[in-house]
Amino acid sequence: MGLRMACTRKFVKKVKIKNNLHRMPRFNEKKIPYAKQNELMDEFCDILSRLGTKEKIYNFLKDLLNRKERMMIIRRLLIAKLLEQNKKYKEIKDELGCGGSTIAKVQRWLHFGRGGYKEAIYAPKKE
């Protein structure tokens, strides 16, 4: 193998590694039993409710999630809010730069989920 080929392979490998850093972390949820996932979710909710103040929750989420992960969650909430304001898909796409499939998922959860989106959107602000 010539020097040129070796350099090219090394470059491709570096590019692949670099590109993987920009993706959302993934895990195989099938490796964690469903009952355990529910238990962990309950524990996570308990942690959030124990934090109490907006400032403590803010600091916790800033420590827990990177900027991209936080923005993905925030964007979903904004999509739900805009859908509740009867905004069209195109308006939401233009405003938030998201895809139609993301909007459709949020709309499905908004209408057929457990009501969490609506509770979050319409919850009265604490003073």
PDB file of C-alpha atoms in Angstrom:
ATOM      1  CA  MET A   1       0.000   0.000   0.000  1.00  0.00           C
ATOM      2  CA  GLY A   2       1.427   3.331  -1.007  1.00  0.00           C
ATOM      3  CA  LEU A   3       1.804   6.374   1.202  1.00  0.00           C
ATOM      4  CA  ARG A   4      -1.033   8.135  -0.587  1.00  0.00           C
ATOM      5  CA  MET A   5      -3.459   5.249   0.090  1.00  0.00           C
ATOM      6  CA  ALA A   6      -2.442   5.063   3.758  1.00  0.00           C
ATOM      7  CA  CYS A   7      -2.966   8.815   4.202  1.00  0.00           C
ATOM      8  CA  THR A   8      -6.366   8.625   2.524  1.00  0.00           C
ATOM      9  CA  ARG A   9      -7.524   5.783   4.792  1.00  0.00           C
ATOM     10  CA  LYS A  10      -6.263   7.631   7.850  1.00  0.00           C
ATOM     11  CA  PHE A  11      -8.116  10.774   6.734  1.00  0.00           C
ATOM     12  CA  VAL A  12     -11.345   8.842   6.106  1.00  0.00           C
ATOM     13  CA  LYS A  13     -11.068   7.250   9.545  1.00  0.00           C
ATOM     14  CA  LYS A  14     -10.563  10.673  11.192  1.00  0.00           C
ATOM     15  CA  VAL A  15     -13.516  12.128   9.285  1.00  0.00           C
ATOM     16  CA  LYS A  16     -15.756   9.239  10.368  1.00  0.00           C
ATOM     17  CA  ILE A  17     -14.729   9.687  13.997  1.00  0.00           C
ATOM     18  CA  LYS A  18     -15.220  13.463  13.816  1.00  0.00           C
ATOM     19  CA  ASN A  19     -18.653  13.112  12.161  1.00  0.00           C
ATOM     20  CA  ASN A  20     -19.794  10.650  14.826  1.00  0.00           C
ATOM     21  CA  LEU A  21     -19.123  13.259  17.505  1.00  0.00           C
ATOM     22  CA  HIS A  22     -21.885  15.468  16.103  1.00  0.00           C
ATOM     23  CA  ARG A  23     -24.595  12.808  16.306  1.00  0.00           C
ATOM     24  CA  MET A  24     -26.939  12.340  19.212  1.00  0.00           C
ATOM     25  CA  PRO A  25     -25.771   9.581  21.534  1.00  0.00           C
ATOM     26  CA  ARG A  26     -27.617   6.366  20.894  1.00  0.00           C
ATOM     27  CA  PHE A  27     -28.210   3.307  22.987  1.00  0.00           C
ATOM     28  CA  ASN A  28     -30.024   0.056  22.500  1.00  0.00           C
ATOM     29  CA  GLU A  29     -33.106   0.276  24.708  1.00  0.00           C
ATOM     30  CA  LYS A  30     -33.652  -3.467  24.269  1.00  0.00           C
ATOM     31  CA  LYS A  31     -30.620  -4.045  26.490  1.00  0.00           C
ATOM     32  CA  ILE A  32     -32.516  -2.476  29.397  1.00  0.00           C
ATOM     33  CA  PRO A  33     -35.716  -4.371  30.291  1.00  0.00           C
ATOM     34  CA  TYR A  34     -38.925  -2.361  29.921  1.00  0.00           C
ATOM     35  CA  ALA A  35     -39.721  -2.605  33.645  1.00  0.00           C
ATOM     36  CA  LYS A  36     -36.267  -1.229  34.475  1.00  0.00           C
ATOM     37  CA  GLN A  37     -36.759   1.628  31.983  1.00  0.00           C
ATOM     38  CA  ASN A  38     -39.993   2.570  33.775  1.00  0.00           C
ATOM     39  CA  GLU A  39     -38.240   2.381  37.139  1.00  0.00           C
ATOM     40  CA  LEU A  40     -35.473   4.680  35.888  1.00  0.00           C
ATOM     41  CA  MET A  41     -38.038   7.112  34.469  1.00  0.00           C
ATOM     42  CA  ASP A  42     -39.813   7.223  37.845  1.00  0.00           C
ATOM     43  CA  GLU A  43     -36.502   7.915  39.551  1.00  0.00           C
ATOM     44  CA  PHE A  44     -35.708  10.695  37.063  1.00  0.00           C
ATOM     45  CA  CYS A  45     -39.117  12.311  37.681  1.00  0.00           C
ATOM     46  CA  ASP A  46     -38.560  12.068  41.445  1.00  0.00           C
ATOM     47  CA  ILE A  47     -35.222  13.848  41.065  1.00  0.00           C
ATOM     48  CA  LEU A  48     -36.821  16.672  39.057  1.00  0.00           C
ATOM     49  CA  SER A  49     -39.663  17.111  41.535  1.00  0.00           C
ATOM     50  CA  ARG A  50     -37.254  17.152  44.509  1.00  0.00           C
ATOM     51  CA  LEU A  51     -35.184  19.930  42.953  1.00  0.00           C
ATOM     52  CA  GLY A  52     -38.071  22.312  43.493  1.00  0.00           C
ATOM     53  CA  THR A  53     -36.857  25.638  42.151  1.00  0.00           C
ATOM     54  CA  LYS A  54     -36.498  26.740  38.550  1.00  0.00           C
ATOM     55  CA  GLU A  55     -32.844  27.632  39.154  1.00  0.00           C
ATOM     56  CA  LYS A  56     -31.999  24.169  40.520  1.00  0.00           C
ATOM     57  CA  ILE A  57     -33.802  22.430  37.652  1.00  0.00           C
ATOM     58  CA  TYR A  58     -32.045  24.729  35.166  1.00  0.00           C
ATOM     59  CA  ASN A  59     -28.607  23.920  36.615  1.00  0.00           C
ATOM     60  CA  PHE A  60     -29.373  20.196  36.702  1.00  0.00           C
ATOM     61  CA  LEU A  61     -30.481  20.120  33.060  1.00  0.00           C
ATOM     62  CA  LYS A  62     -27.458  22.209  31.992  1.00  0.00           C
ATOM     63  CA  ASP A  63     -25.193  19.656  33.714  1.00  0.00           C
ATOM     64  CA  LEU A  64     -27.116  16.633  32.445  1.00  0.00           C
ATOM     65  CA  LEU A  65     -27.715  17.533  28.798  1.00  0.00           C
ATOM     66  CA  ASN A  66     -25.486  19.076  26.170  1.00  0.00           C
ATOM     67  CA  ARG A  67     -26.721  22.090  24.184  1.00  0.00           C
ATOM     68  CA  LYS A  68     -27.992  19.973  21.286  1.00  0.00           C
ATOM     69  CA  GLU A  69     -29.971  17.645  23.576  1.00  0.00           C
ATOM     70  CA  ARG A  70     -31.510  20.598  25.427  1.00  0.00           C
ATOM     71  CA  MET A  71     -32.478  22.288  22.180  1.00  0.00           C
ATOM     72  CA  MET A  72     -34.099  19.101  20.847  1.00  0.00           C
ATOM     73  CA  ILE A  73     -36.346  18.949  23.919  1.00  0.00           C
ATOM     74  CA  ILE A  74     -37.086  22.684  23.829  1.00  0.00           C
ATOM     75  CA  ARG A  75     -37.882  22.533  20.118  1.00  0.00           C
ATOM     76  CA  ARG A  76     -40.404  19.725  20.683  1.00  0.00           C
ATOM     77  CA  LEU A  77     -42.151  21.826  23.309  1.00  0.00           C
ATOM     78  CA  LEU A  78     -42.191  24.833  20.973  1.00  0.00           C
ATOM     79  CA  ILE A  79     -43.621  22.667  18.178  1.00  0.00           C
ATOM     80  CA  ALA A  80     -46.398  21.507  20.518  1.00  0.00           C
ATOM     81  CA  LYS A  81     -47.115  25.094  21.543  1.00  0.00           C
ATOM     82  CA  LEU A  82     -47.297  26.248  17.913  1.00  0.00           C
ATOM     83  CA  LEU A  83     -49.542  23.314  16.970  1.00  0.00           C
ATOM     84  CA  GLU A  84     -51.865  24.260  19.828  1.00  0.00           C
ATOM     85  CA  GLN A  85     -51.957  27.780  18.342  1.00  0.00           C
ATOM     86  CA  ASN A  86     -53.155  26.162  15.072  1.00  0.00           C
ATOM     87  CA  LYS A  87     -49.985  27.044  13.160  1.00  0.00           C
ATOM     88  CA  LYS A  88     -49.470  25.234   9.847  1.00  0.00           C
ATOM     89  CA  TYR A  89     -46.615  22.758   9.343  1.00  0.00           C
ATOM     90  CA  LYS A  90     -44.919  25.129   6.889  1.00  0.00           C
ATOM     91  CA  GLU A  91     -44.995  28.004   9.383  1.00  0.00           C
ATOM     92  CA  ILE A  92     -43.494  25.780  12.082  1.00  0.00           C
ATOM     93  CA  LYS A  93     -40.834  24.443   9.688  1.00  0.00           C
ATOM     94  CA  ASP A  94     -39.872  27.972   8.670  1.00  0.00           C
ATOM     95  CA  GLU A  95     -39.799  29.289  12.229  1.00  0.00           C
ATOM     96  CA  LEU A  96     -37.949  26.405  13.910  1.00  0.00           C
ATOM     97  CA  GLY A  97     -36.088  24.756  11.044  1.00  0.00           C
ATOM     98  CA  CYS A  98     -37.444  21.300  11.790  1.00  0.00           C
ATOM     99  CA  GLY A  99     -38.707  18.571   9.507  1.00  0.00           C
ATOM    100  CA  GLY A 100     -42.274  17.565   8.841  1.00  0.00           C
ATOM    101  CA  SER A 101     -41.730  14.154  10.452  1.00  0.00           C
ATOM    102  CA  THR A 102     -40.712  15.798  13.736  1.00  0.00           C
ATOM    103  CA  ILE A 103     -43.816  17.979  13.680  1.00  0.00           C
ATOM    104  CA  ALA A 104     -45.984  14.940  12.882  1.00  0.00           C
ATOM    105  CA  LYS A 105     -44.511  12.982  15.820  1.00  0.00           C
ATOM    106  CA  VAL A 106     -45.149  15.843  18.215  1.00  0.00           C
ATOM    107  CA  GLN A 107     -48.689  16.248  16.877  1.00  0.00           C
ATOM    108  CA  ARG A 108     -49.322  12.524  17.363  1.00  0.00           C
ATOM    109  CA  TRP A 109     -48.033  12.679  20.975  1.00  0.00           C
ATOM    110  CA  LEU A 110     -50.017  15.862  21.548  1.00  0.00           C
ATOM    111  CA  HIS A 111     -53.292  14.267  20.488  1.00  0.00           C
ATOM    112  CA  PHE A 112     -52.833  10.584  21.350  1.00  0.00           C
ATOM    113  CA  GLY A 113     -50.271  10.656  24.168  1.00  0.00           C
ATOM    114  CA  ARG A 114     -50.801  10.782  27.905  1.00  0.00           C
ATOM    115  CA  GLY A 115     -51.479  14.520  28.012  1.00  0.00           C
ATOM    116  CA  GLY A 116     -48.003  15.512  29.147  1.00  0.00           C
ATOM    117  CA  TYR A 117     -47.467  18.045  26.375  1.00  0.00           C
ATOM    118  CA  LYS A 118     -50.736  19.824  27.119  1.00  0.00           C
ATOM    119  CA  GLU A 119     -50.014  19.824  30.853  1.00  0.00           C
ATOM    120  CA  ALA A 120     -46.603  21.374  30.173  1.00  0.00           C
ATOM    121  CA  ILE A 121     -47.998  23.973  27.777  1.00  0.00           C
ATOM    122  CA  TYR A 122     -51.009  25.010  29.847  1.00  0.00           C
ATOM    123  CA  ALA A 123     -49.548  24.657  33.347  1.00  0.00           C
ATOM    124  CA  PRO A 124     -49.886  27.915  35.259  1.00  0.00           C
ATOM    125  CA  LYS A 125     -46.614  29.736  35.848  1.00  0.00           C
ATOM    126  CA  LYS A 126     -45.320  29.659  39.407  1.00  0.00           C
ATOM    127  CA  GLU A 127     -44.813  33.039  41.001  1.00  0.00           C
TER     128      GLU A 127
END
